[in-house]
Coordinates of C-alpha atoms in Angstrom, one line a residue:
M105 CA 66.4 8.9 -25.8
P106 CA 66.2 5.2 -26.5
P107 CA 69.5 3.2 -26.2
T108 CA 71.6 3.3 -29.3
L109 CA 74.6 1.3 -30.4
G110 CA 76.7 4.4 -29.7
S111 CA 75.5 4.7 -26.1
L112 CA 76.4 1.0 -25.5
L113 CA 79.8 1.4 -27.0
R114 CA 80.4 4.4 -24.8
T115 CA 79.8 2.3 -21.7
P116 CA 83.3 1.5 -20.4
R117 CA 82.4 -1.5 -18.2
L118 CA 80.9 -3.3 -21.2
R119 CA 84.3 -3.4 -23.1
L120 CA 82.7 -3.3 -26.5
R121 CA 84.7 -2.7 -29.7
L122 CA 83.2 -1.6 -33.0
L123 CA 84.5 -3.6 -36.0
A124 CA 82.1 -2.5 -38.7
G125 CA 79.3 0.1 -39.2
S126 CA 80.8 3.3 -37.9
D127 CA 78.0 5.2 -39.6
L128 CA 75.3 3.1 -37.8
L129 CA 76.0 4.2 -34.2
R130 CA 72.6 6.0 -34.0
R131 CA 70.7 2.8 -34.6
E132 CA 68.3 2.3 -31.7
V133 CA 68.5 -1.0 -29.8
E134 CA 65.0 -2.2 -28.9
W135 CA 66.1 -5.5 -27.3
V136 CA 69.0 -7.9 -26.8
A137 CA 68.7 -11.4 -28.3
V138 CA 71.2 -14.1 -27.4
S139 CA 71.2 -16.8 -30.1
E140 CA 73.6 -19.5 -31.2
L141 CA 71.3 -20.6 -34.1
T142 CA 72.8 -20.6 -37.5
D143 CA 69.7 -18.7 -38.6
P144 CA 68.0 -16.8 -35.8
T145 CA 65.9 -14.6 -38.0
P146 CA 62.6 -16.5 -37.7
Y147 CA 62.7 -15.6 -34.0
L148 CA 63.6 -11.9 -34.4
A149 CA 61.2 -9.0 -34.8
G150 CA 63.8 -6.4 -35.9
G151 CA 65.6 -3.8 -33.8
E152 CA 67.5 -6.3 -31.7
L153 CA 71.2 -6.4 -30.9
V154 CA 71.9 -10.1 -31.6
L155 CA 74.7 -11.7 -29.5
T156 CA 76.5 -14.9 -30.3
T157 CA 79.7 -16.8 -29.6
G158 CA 79.6 -19.0 -32.7
V159 CA 79.5 -22.1 -30.5
R160 CA 78.0 -24.1 -33.3
W161 CA 80.4 -22.8 -35.9
A162 CA 83.5 -24.7 -34.9
D163 CA 82.3 -28.2 -36.1
N164 CA 79.8 -27.0 -38.8
P165 CA 80.7 -23.5 -39.9
P166 CA 77.8 -21.7 -41.7
D167 CA 78.0 -19.5 -44.7
L168 CA 78.7 -16.3 -42.7
R169 CA 77.9 -14.1 -45.6
S170 CA 74.4 -15.5 -45.8
Y171 CA 74.1 -15.4 -42.0
V172 CA 74.9 -11.6 -42.0
R173 CA 72.7 -10.9 -45.1
R174 CA 69.7 -12.5 -43.3
L175 CA 70.3 -10.4 -40.2
A176 CA 70.6 -7.2 -42.2
Q177 CA 67.4 -8.0 -44.1
K178 CA 65.7 -8.5 -40.8
N179 CA 66.7 -5.0 -39.9
V180 CA 68.4 -5.9 -36.6
A181 CA 70.2 -3.1 -34.7
G182 CA 73.6 -5.0 -34.9
L183 CA 75.5 -8.1 -34.2
G184 CA 77.7 -8.7 -31.2
F185 CA 80.3 -11.5 -31.3
G186 CA 81.8 -12.9 -28.1
V187 CA 85.5 -13.7 -28.4
E188 CA 87.7 -16.1 -26.5
V189 CA 84.9 -18.6 -26.1
N190 CA 85.0 -20.6 -29.4
F191 CA 87.1 -18.1 -31.4
D192 CA 90.1 -16.2 -30.2
R193 CA 89.0 -13.2 -32.3
T194 CA 86.1 -12.3 -34.5
P195 CA 86.2 -14.1 -37.9
E196 CA 87.4 -11.8 -40.7
E197 CA 84.8 -13.2 -43.0
L198 CA 82.1 -12.0 -40.5
R199 CA 83.6 -8.4 -40.5
E200 CA 83.8 -8.4 -44.3
A201 CA 80.1 -9.5 -44.6
A202 CA 79.0 -6.9 -42.1
E203 CA 80.7 -4.1 -44.2
E204 CA 79.2 -5.5 -47.3
F205 CA 75.6 -5.6 -46.1
G206 CA 75.7 -2.5 -43.8
L207 CA 75.4 -4.3 -40.5
A208 CA 77.0 -3.0 -37.3
L209 CA 79.4 -5.6 -35.9
I210 CA 80.6 -5.3 -32.3
E211 CA 83.2 -7.5 -30.6
V212 CA 82.4 -8.5 -27.0
A213 CA 85.3 -9.2 -24.7
R214 CA 85.4 -12.5 -22.8
E215 CA 85.1 -10.6 -19.5
T216 CA 81.7 -9.2 -20.5
P217 CA 78.8 -11.5 -19.9
F218 CA 76.0 -11.2 -22.4
I219 CA 73.6 -10.7 -19.6
S220 CA 75.4 -7.4 -18.7
I221 CA 74.6 -6.0 -22.1
G222 CA 71.0 -7.1 -21.8
K223 CA 70.8 -5.5 -18.3
E224 CA 72.3 -2.2 -19.6
V225 CA 69.7 -2.1 -22.5
S226 CA 66.9 -2.8 -20.0
R227 CA 68.1 -0.1 -17.7
L228 CA 68.3 2.5 -20.5
L229 CA 64.8 1.5 -21.8
A230 CA 63.4 1.9 -18.3
Q231 CA 65.2 5.2 -18.0
E232 CA 63.7 6.4 -21.3
E233 CA 60.2 5.3 -20.2
Y234 CA 60.5 7.1 -16.9
E235 CA 61.7 10.3 -18.5
G236 CA 58.9 10.1 -21.0
L237 CA 56.3 9.6 -18.3
S238 CA 57.8 12.5 -16.3
R239 CA 57.6 14.8 -19.3
A240 CA 54.0 13.6 -20.0
F241 CA 52.9 14.2 -16.4
A242 CA 54.5 17.6 -16.4
A243 CA 52.8 18.5 -19.7
Q244 CA 49.4 17.2 -18.4
R245 CA 49.8 19.3 -15.2
D246 CA 50.5 22.4 -17.3
L247 CA 47.5 21.5 -19.5
T248 CA 45.3 21.2 -16.5
R249 CA 46.4 24.5 -15.2
A250 CA 45.7 26.1 -18.5
A251 CA 42.1 24.8 -18.3
L252 CA 41.5 27.2 -15.5
D253 CA 41.7 30.0 -18.1
G254 CA 39.3 28.3 -20.5
S255 CA 39.3 26.2 -23.7
A256 CA 41.4 28.7 -25.7
A257 CA 44.2 28.4 -23.1
V258 CA 44.1 24.6 -23.4
V259 CA 44.4 24.8 -27.1
D260 CA 47.4 27.2 -26.9
R261 CA 49.2 25.1 -24.4
L262 CA 48.7 21.9 -26.4
A263 CA 50.1 23.6 -29.5
R264 CA 53.2 24.6 -27.6
E265 CA 53.7 21.2 -26.0
L266 CA 53.5 19.3 -29.3
D267 CA 54.9 22.0 -31.5
A268 CA 51.7 21.5 -33.5
R269 CA 48.9 23.4 -35.2
V270 CA 45.7 23.0 -33.2
L271 CA 42.1 23.9 -34.0
L272 CA 39.0 23.9 -31.7
L273 CA 35.9 23.6 -33.9
E274 CA 32.2 24.0 -33.3
P275 CA 30.1 20.9 -34.3
D276 CA 29.4 22.5 -37.7
G277 CA 33.1 23.1 -38.4
V278 CA 33.2 26.8 -37.5
V279 CA 36.6 27.7 -35.9
R280 CA 36.3 28.5 -32.3
H281 CA 40.0 29.0 -31.6
A282 CA 43.2 28.3 -33.6
S283 CA 46.8 28.1 -32.3
P284 CA 48.9 29.5 -33.9
A285 CA 46.6 31.8 -35.8
S286 CA 47.8 30.2 -39.1
A287 CA 46.2 26.9 -38.0
V288 CA 42.9 28.3 -39.3
D289 CA 44.1 27.3 -42.8
L290 CA 43.5 23.7 -41.9
A291 CA 39.7 24.1 -41.4
P292 CA 38.7 23.8 -45.1
D293 CA 40.4 20.4 -45.3
L294 CA 38.5 19.1 -42.3
V295 CA 35.0 20.1 -43.2
G296 CA 34.4 17.1 -45.4
E297 CA 35.2 14.7 -42.5
L298 CA 32.8 16.2 -39.9
P299 CA 29.4 14.9 -41.2
R300 CA 30.8 11.4 -41.1
L301 CA 32.2 11.8 -37.6
R302 CA 29.0 13.4 -36.3
G303 CA 27.1 10.4 -37.6
A304 CA 29.5 7.9 -36.2
G305 CA 28.9 9.1 -32.6
P306 CA 31.1 10.5 -29.9
K307 CA 33.7 7.7 -29.7
I308 CA 35.1 7.7 -33.3
G309 CA 37.9 10.0 -34.4
A310 CA 39.7 10.3 -37.7
S311 CA 43.3 10.6 -39.0
L312 CA 44.1 12.2 -42.3
V313 CA 47.0 13.7 -44.2
S314 CA 46.8 17.2 -45.7
G315 CA 49.5 19.4 -47.0
G316 CA 52.2 17.2 -45.7
A317 CA 50.8 17.3 -42.2
R318 CA 49.3 14.4 -40.2
I319 CA 46.0 15.5 -38.6
S320 CA 44.2 13.8 -35.7
L321 CA 40.6 14.8 -35.5
Q322 CA 38.8 13.9 -32.2
P323 CA 35.2 14.6 -31.2
L324 CA 34.4 16.5 -28.0
A325 CA 31.4 14.9 -26.5
T326 CA 29.1 15.0 -23.5
G327 CA 27.0 11.8 -23.4
R328 CA 26.0 11.0 -26.9
R329 CA 26.1 14.6 -28.1
V330 CA 29.1 15.9 -30.0
R331 CA 29.7 19.5 -28.9
G332 CA 32.8 20.2 -31.0
F333 CA 36.0 18.8 -32.5
L334 CA 39.7 19.0 -31.7
A335 CA 42.2 18.9 -34.6
V336 CA 45.9 18.5 -34.1
A337 CA 48.3 18.7 -37.0
T338 CA 52.0 17.6 -36.8
R339 CA 54.7 16.8 -39.4
E340 CA 56.0 13.6 -37.8
G341 CA 52.8 12.0 -36.4
F342 CA 52.2 11.1 -32.7
G343 CA 54.3 9.2 -30.2
S344 CA 52.6 7.5 -27.3
D345 CA 53.3 10.5 -25.0
D346 CA 51.8 12.8 -27.6
R347 CA 48.6 10.7 -27.8
T348 CA 48.3 10.7 -24.0
L349 CA 48.5 14.5 -24.0
V350 CA 45.9 14.8 -26.8
N351 CA 43.6 12.5 -24.9
A352 CA 44.0 14.6 -21.8
A353 CA 43.2 17.7 -23.8
V354 CA 40.1 16.0 -25.2
S355 CA 38.9 15.2 -21.7
L356 CA 39.6 18.8 -20.4
L357 CA 37.9 20.4 -23.4
S358 CA 34.9 18.1 -23.2
L359 CA 34.7 19.1 -19.5
E360 CA 34.9 22.8 -20.5
L361 CA 32.1 22.4 -23.0
E362 CA 30.1 20.4 -20.5
R363 CA 30.0 23.0 -17.8
P364 CA 26.7 24.6 -18.9
A365 CA 25.1 21.2 -18.8
L366 CA 26.4 20.5 -15.3
A367 CA 25.2 23.8 -14.1
R368 CA 21.6 22.9 -15.0
G369 CA 21.3 19.9 -12.7
P370 CA 23.0 16.9 -11.1
G371 CA 25.0 14.3 -13.0
L372 CA 28.5 13.6 -14.2
G373 CA 29.4 13.5 -17.9
P374 CA 32.0 11.1 -19.4
G375 CA 34.4 14.0 -20.0
V376 CA 34.6 14.6 -16.3
L377 CA 35.0 11.0 -15.5
S378 CA 37.7 10.6 -18.2
A379 CA 39.6 13.5 -16.7
L380 CA 39.4 12.1 -13.2
L381 CA 40.7 8.7 -14.2
A382 CA 43.4 10.3 -16.4
G383 CA 44.7 12.2 -13.3
A384 CA 43.7 15.6 -15.0
L385 CA 41.4 16.5 -12.1
D386 CA 41.8 16.4 -8.4
P387 CA 38.4 16.0 -6.7
R388 CA 40.0 16.7 -3.3
H389 CA 40.8 20.3 -4.3
P390 CA 39.1 22.8 -2.0
G391 CA 37.2 24.2 -5.0
A392 CA 35.8 20.9 -6.1
E393 CA 33.0 20.5 -3.6
E394 CA 30.3 20.4 -6.4
L395 CA 32.3 17.8 -8.3
M396 CA 32.6 15.6 -5.2
A397 CA 28.8 15.9 -4.7
G398 CA 28.3 14.1 -8.0
L399 CA 30.8 11.3 -7.3
P400 CA 30.1 8.0 -5.5
A401 CA 31.0 7.9 -1.9
E402 CA 34.5 6.7 -0.8
P403 CA 35.9 4.1 -0.9
V404 CA 35.3 3.4 -4.5
L405 CA 36.0 0.6 -7.0
V406 CA 37.2 1.0 -10.6
A407 CA 36.3 -1.7 -13.2
A408 CA 37.9 -2.1 -16.6
A409 CA 36.4 -3.9 -19.6
R410 CA 36.9 -4.2 -23.4
G411 CA 34.4 -3.0 -26.0
P412 CA 32.1 0.1 -26.1
V413 CA 30.6 1.9 -23.2
P414 CA 27.2 0.1 -22.6
D415 CA 23.9 1.8 -22.4
G416 CA 21.9 2.1 -19.1
P417 CA 24.5 1.5 -16.4
P418 CA 23.0 0.7 -12.9
D419 CA 22.3 3.6 -10.5
G420 CA 25.5 4.8 -8.8
V421 CA 27.8 3.4 -11.5
L422 CA 29.6 5.9 -13.8
V423 CA 31.0 4.6 -17.1
T424 CA 33.3 6.2 -19.6
T425 CA 35.3 5.1 -22.7
V426 CA 39.1 4.8 -22.9
A427 CA 40.2 6.5 -26.1
E428 CA 43.5 4.7 -26.2
T429 CA 42.0 1.1 -26.2
G430 CA 38.4 1.6 -27.1
G431 CA 37.5 -0.1 -23.8
A432 CA 35.5 1.1 -20.9
L433 CA 36.1 2.1 -17.3
A434 CA 33.5 2.2 -14.6
L435 CA 33.5 3.9 -11.2
S436 CA 31.3 3.0 -8.2
S437 CA 31.2 3.1 -4.5
A438 CA 32.7 -0.1 -2.9
A439 CA 29.6 -0.4 -0.6
G440 CA 27.8 -3.6 -1.6
S441 CA 30.7 -4.7 -3.8
G442 CA 29.3 -8.2 -4.2
H443 CA 26.2 -6.8 -5.9
L444 CA 28.4 -4.4 -7.9
A445 CA 30.4 -7.3 -9.3
E446 CA 27.2 -9.1 -10.4
A447 CA 25.9 -5.9 -12.0
L448 CA 29.2 -5.3 -13.9
G449 CA 29.2 -8.9 -15.2
E450 CA 25.7 -8.2 -16.7
L451 CA 26.7 -4.7 -17.9
F452 CA 29.7 -5.7 -20.0
D453 CA 29.8 -8.3 -22.7
G454 CA 33.2 -9.8 -21.9
P455 CA 35.8 -10.1 -19.1
V456 CA 35.9 -7.5 -16.4
G457 CA 38.9 -6.5 -14.1
L458 CA 38.0 -5.0 -10.7
S459 CA 40.3 -2.9 -8.5
E460 CA 40.6 -2.9 -4.7
P461 CA 38.6 -0.3 -2.7
V462 CA 40.4 3.0 -2.7
G463 CA 39.9 6.7 -1.8
Y464 CA 40.0 9.3 -4.6
A465 CA 43.6 10.0 -3.7
D466 CA 44.5 6.6 -5.2
L467 CA 42.2 6.6 -8.2
A468 CA 45.1 6.3 -10.7
V469 CA 46.3 3.2 -8.7
A470 CA 42.9 1.7 -8.8
R471 CA 42.7 2.2 -12.6
S472 CA 46.0 0.4 -13.0
Q473 CA 44.8 -2.5 -10.8
A474 CA 41.6 -2.8 -12.8
E475 CA 43.4 -2.9 -16.1
R476 CA 46.0 -5.4 -14.9
A477 CA 43.1 -7.6 -13.6
L478 CA 41.3 -7.3 -16.9
A479 CA 44.4 -8.5 -18.8
A480 CA 44.7 -11.5 -16.4
A481 CA 40.9 -12.2 -16.8
E482 CA 41.3 -12.3 -20.6
E483 CA 44.3 -14.6 -20.4
E484 CA 42.6 -17.0 -18.0
G485 CA 39.1 -16.9 -19.7
R486 CA 37.4 -15.6 -16.6
A487 CA 34.3 -13.3 -16.6
L488 CA 35.4 -11.2 -13.6
L489 CA 38.8 -11.0 -11.8
R490 CA 39.5 -9.0 -8.7
S491 CA 42.8 -7.2 -8.2
D492 CA 43.4 -8.9 -4.9
E493 CA 43.3 -12.3 -6.6
L494 CA 46.5 -11.5 -8.6
P495 CA 50.0 -12.4 -7.4
G496 CA 51.3 -9.8 -5.0
G497 CA 54.7 -8.3 -4.3
L498 CA 57.6 -8.0 -6.7
F499 CA 56.8 -11.2 -8.5
G500 CA 53.3 -9.9 -9.2
L501 CA 54.8 -6.9 -10.9
L502 CA 57.2 -9.1 -12.9
D503 CA 54.5 -11.4 -14.1
S504 CA 53.9 -9.6 -17.4
P505 CA 54.8 -10.3 -21.0
A506 CA 58.0 -8.3 -20.7
G507 CA 59.0 -10.1 -17.5
L508 CA 58.3 -13.5 -19.0
R509 CA 60.4 -12.6 -22.1
L510 CA 63.3 -11.6 -19.9
A511 CA 63.0 -14.9 -18.0
E512 CA 62.9 -16.9 -21.3
D513 CA 65.9 -15.1 -22.6
L514 CA 67.9 -15.7 -19.4
L515 CA 67.2 -19.4 -19.3
A516 CA 67.4 -20.0 -23.0
P517 CA 71.0 -21.5 -22.9
I518 CA 69.7 -24.2 -20.6
D519 CA 66.5 -24.8 -22.5
R520 CA 68.4 -25.7 -25.6
Q521 CA 70.1 -28.7 -23.8
R522 CA 68.8 -32.2 -24.2
N523 CA 68.7 -32.6 -20.4
A524 CA 67.2 -29.2 -19.8
A525 CA 64.7 -30.5 -17.3
E526 CA 67.4 -32.0 -15.1
L527 CA 69.5 -28.9 -15.3
L528 CA 66.7 -26.6 -14.5
A529 CA 65.6 -28.7 -11.5
S530 CA 69.2 -28.8 -10.3
L531 CA 69.5 -25.0 -10.6
R532 CA 66.3 -24.4 -8.7
A533 CA 67.3 -26.8 -5.9
Y534 CA 70.8 -25.2 -5.7
L535 CA 69.3 -21.6 -5.5
A536 CA 66.6 -22.7 -3.0
A537 CA 69.3 -24.2 -0.8
S538 CA 71.4 -21.0 -1.0
G539 CA 74.2 -22.9 -2.6
R540 CA 74.5 -25.6 0.0
W541 CA 75.4 -28.8 -1.9
D542 CA 74.2 -31.4 0.6
A543 CA 70.8 -29.8 1.1
A544 CA 70.2 -29.3 -2.6
A545 CA 71.3 -32.8 -3.5
E546 CA 69.1 -34.3 -0.8
R547 CA 66.1 -32.3 -2.1
L548 CA 66.8 -33.7 -5.7
G549 CA 67.4 -37.2 -4.5
V550 CA 70.8 -37.4 -6.2
H551 CA 74.4 -37.7 -5.1
R552 CA 76.2 -34.4 -4.4
H553 CA 78.8 -35.2 -7.0
T554 CA 76.0 -35.5 -9.6
L555 CA 74.7 -32.1 -8.6
R556 CA 78.2 -30.6 -8.7
Y557 CA 78.6 -31.9 -12.3
R558 CA 75.3 -30.5 -13.3
M559 CA 76.1 -27.1 -11.7
R560 CA 79.4 -27.0 -13.5
R561 CA 77.6 -27.5 -16.8
I562 CA 75.1 -24.8 -15.9
R563 CA 78.0 -22.4 -15.1
E564 CA 79.4 -23.1 -18.6
L565 CA 76.1 -22.4 -20.3
L566 CA 75.0 -19.2 -18.5
P567 CA 76.9 -16.0 -19.4
G568 CA 76.6 -14.6 -15.8
D569 CA 78.5 -15.5 -12.7
L570 CA 76.5 -17.8 -10.3
D571 CA 78.5 -16.3 -7.4
D572 CA 77.1 -12.9 -8.2
P573 CA 74.0 -12.3 -6.0
D574 CA 72.4 -10.1 -8.6
H575 CA 72.7 -12.9 -11.2
R576 CA 71.4 -15.5 -8.7
T577 CA 68.4 -13.3 -7.9
E578 CA 67.6 -12.9 -11.6
L579 CA 67.8 -16.7 -12.2
W580 CA 65.5 -17.4 -9.2
A581 CA 63.0 -14.8 -10.4
A582 CA 63.1 -16.3 -13.9
L583 CA 62.5 -19.8 -12.6
R584 CA 59.6 -18.6 -10.4
L585 CA 58.0 -16.8 -13.3
R586 CA 58.2 -19.9 -15.5
E587 CA 56.7 -22.0 -12.8
G588 CA 53.8 -19.6 -12.4
R589 CA 53.0 -19.8 -16.1
S590 CA 53.2 -23.6 -16.3

């Protein structure tokens, strides 16, 4: 589950103490925001654990009641106050305001760097994402196995995984299979939506509410022909893992409905390609010889683009839509990749990201490469960007909105200083020289005593310990990321 205030308070090494909000321990912490502003709310999105030491309060104390009220209205997860920095203990007025406005107030011990709290939240978020992906992959694997027994087995499995009511409908709305059997009662409420969806084409789904249930209605299509519909009804709506599972089911059911068409002649429908790129099919399976015969020769390239799937792709290029984003993915042999890049540029109206050449065993990796290259192409305003042009190694993985946000948060205390440029340059030189004063000072062109003064100021500003190799590594990564974006 996502990190909560309670899970942070139960982490002994953080030495956190709850001062107000004992009934709010289940509040989820979406991020940690360190701010010494008297009003940080314009820079918050809600859900953050806000950390402060009140460094600006000693000379110009704010109205703490108004300060807490604004945080509560912003719906932050809670407020953490660092003691023994500017205040020996948390101001009583702050605790009273937190009780009044229903805001959780946590006291942070002097020995606990704010960065340690942020790292723990990041660790828990990463753990939650990993567990969610593991569950999703396991569910998709079970769904794929169910497909061996036909479309009804896929519907039954999907209903069990989501604890939902699921209907497989013919194009005219006749129920082909319902799971559980009571799900058939949903059919009359869906009939009115089907003509509109049939007219909208195979890429448009619908969401509606009926009898207290949230229903997702998705077309099952081969090419431009809608061969049926999948309806999934839940009480709580869908999370991201649920949507991934529904999309996998749509691909598998589309493939199941497409089998007669494949048996009549060569070709590969979009349902098959979607299932391949979603990892729902293994073309290397001993029983997939016929499938491999319809695929481009290895090594292959995957291309990603925004917008609808275009008409008339070049020979040898297979194209399908991405239900989650409304974009498109293309698959082609890597032979003659220069010609392919030119063809893709003409095929899509907008930026294109291209993977490295891979075998079918690494098709999921190639899709990830293509989508990352597409994001970079959009940001840089390029028509086509190859994956091998992106930064490699660990810094390449960190170069993302989430990574940049972490870097900005880590360096924020220095950024707020009037001589921030000097301090950042000194920190970089010091880290680059592995803490050797003479080498760092020479690189900066300053006296080593000047550098020592600046580094002493940096140590005062940053919550972490510069002698801690983990903290030094994080600072170096943050500086490198910032340089790459400038």
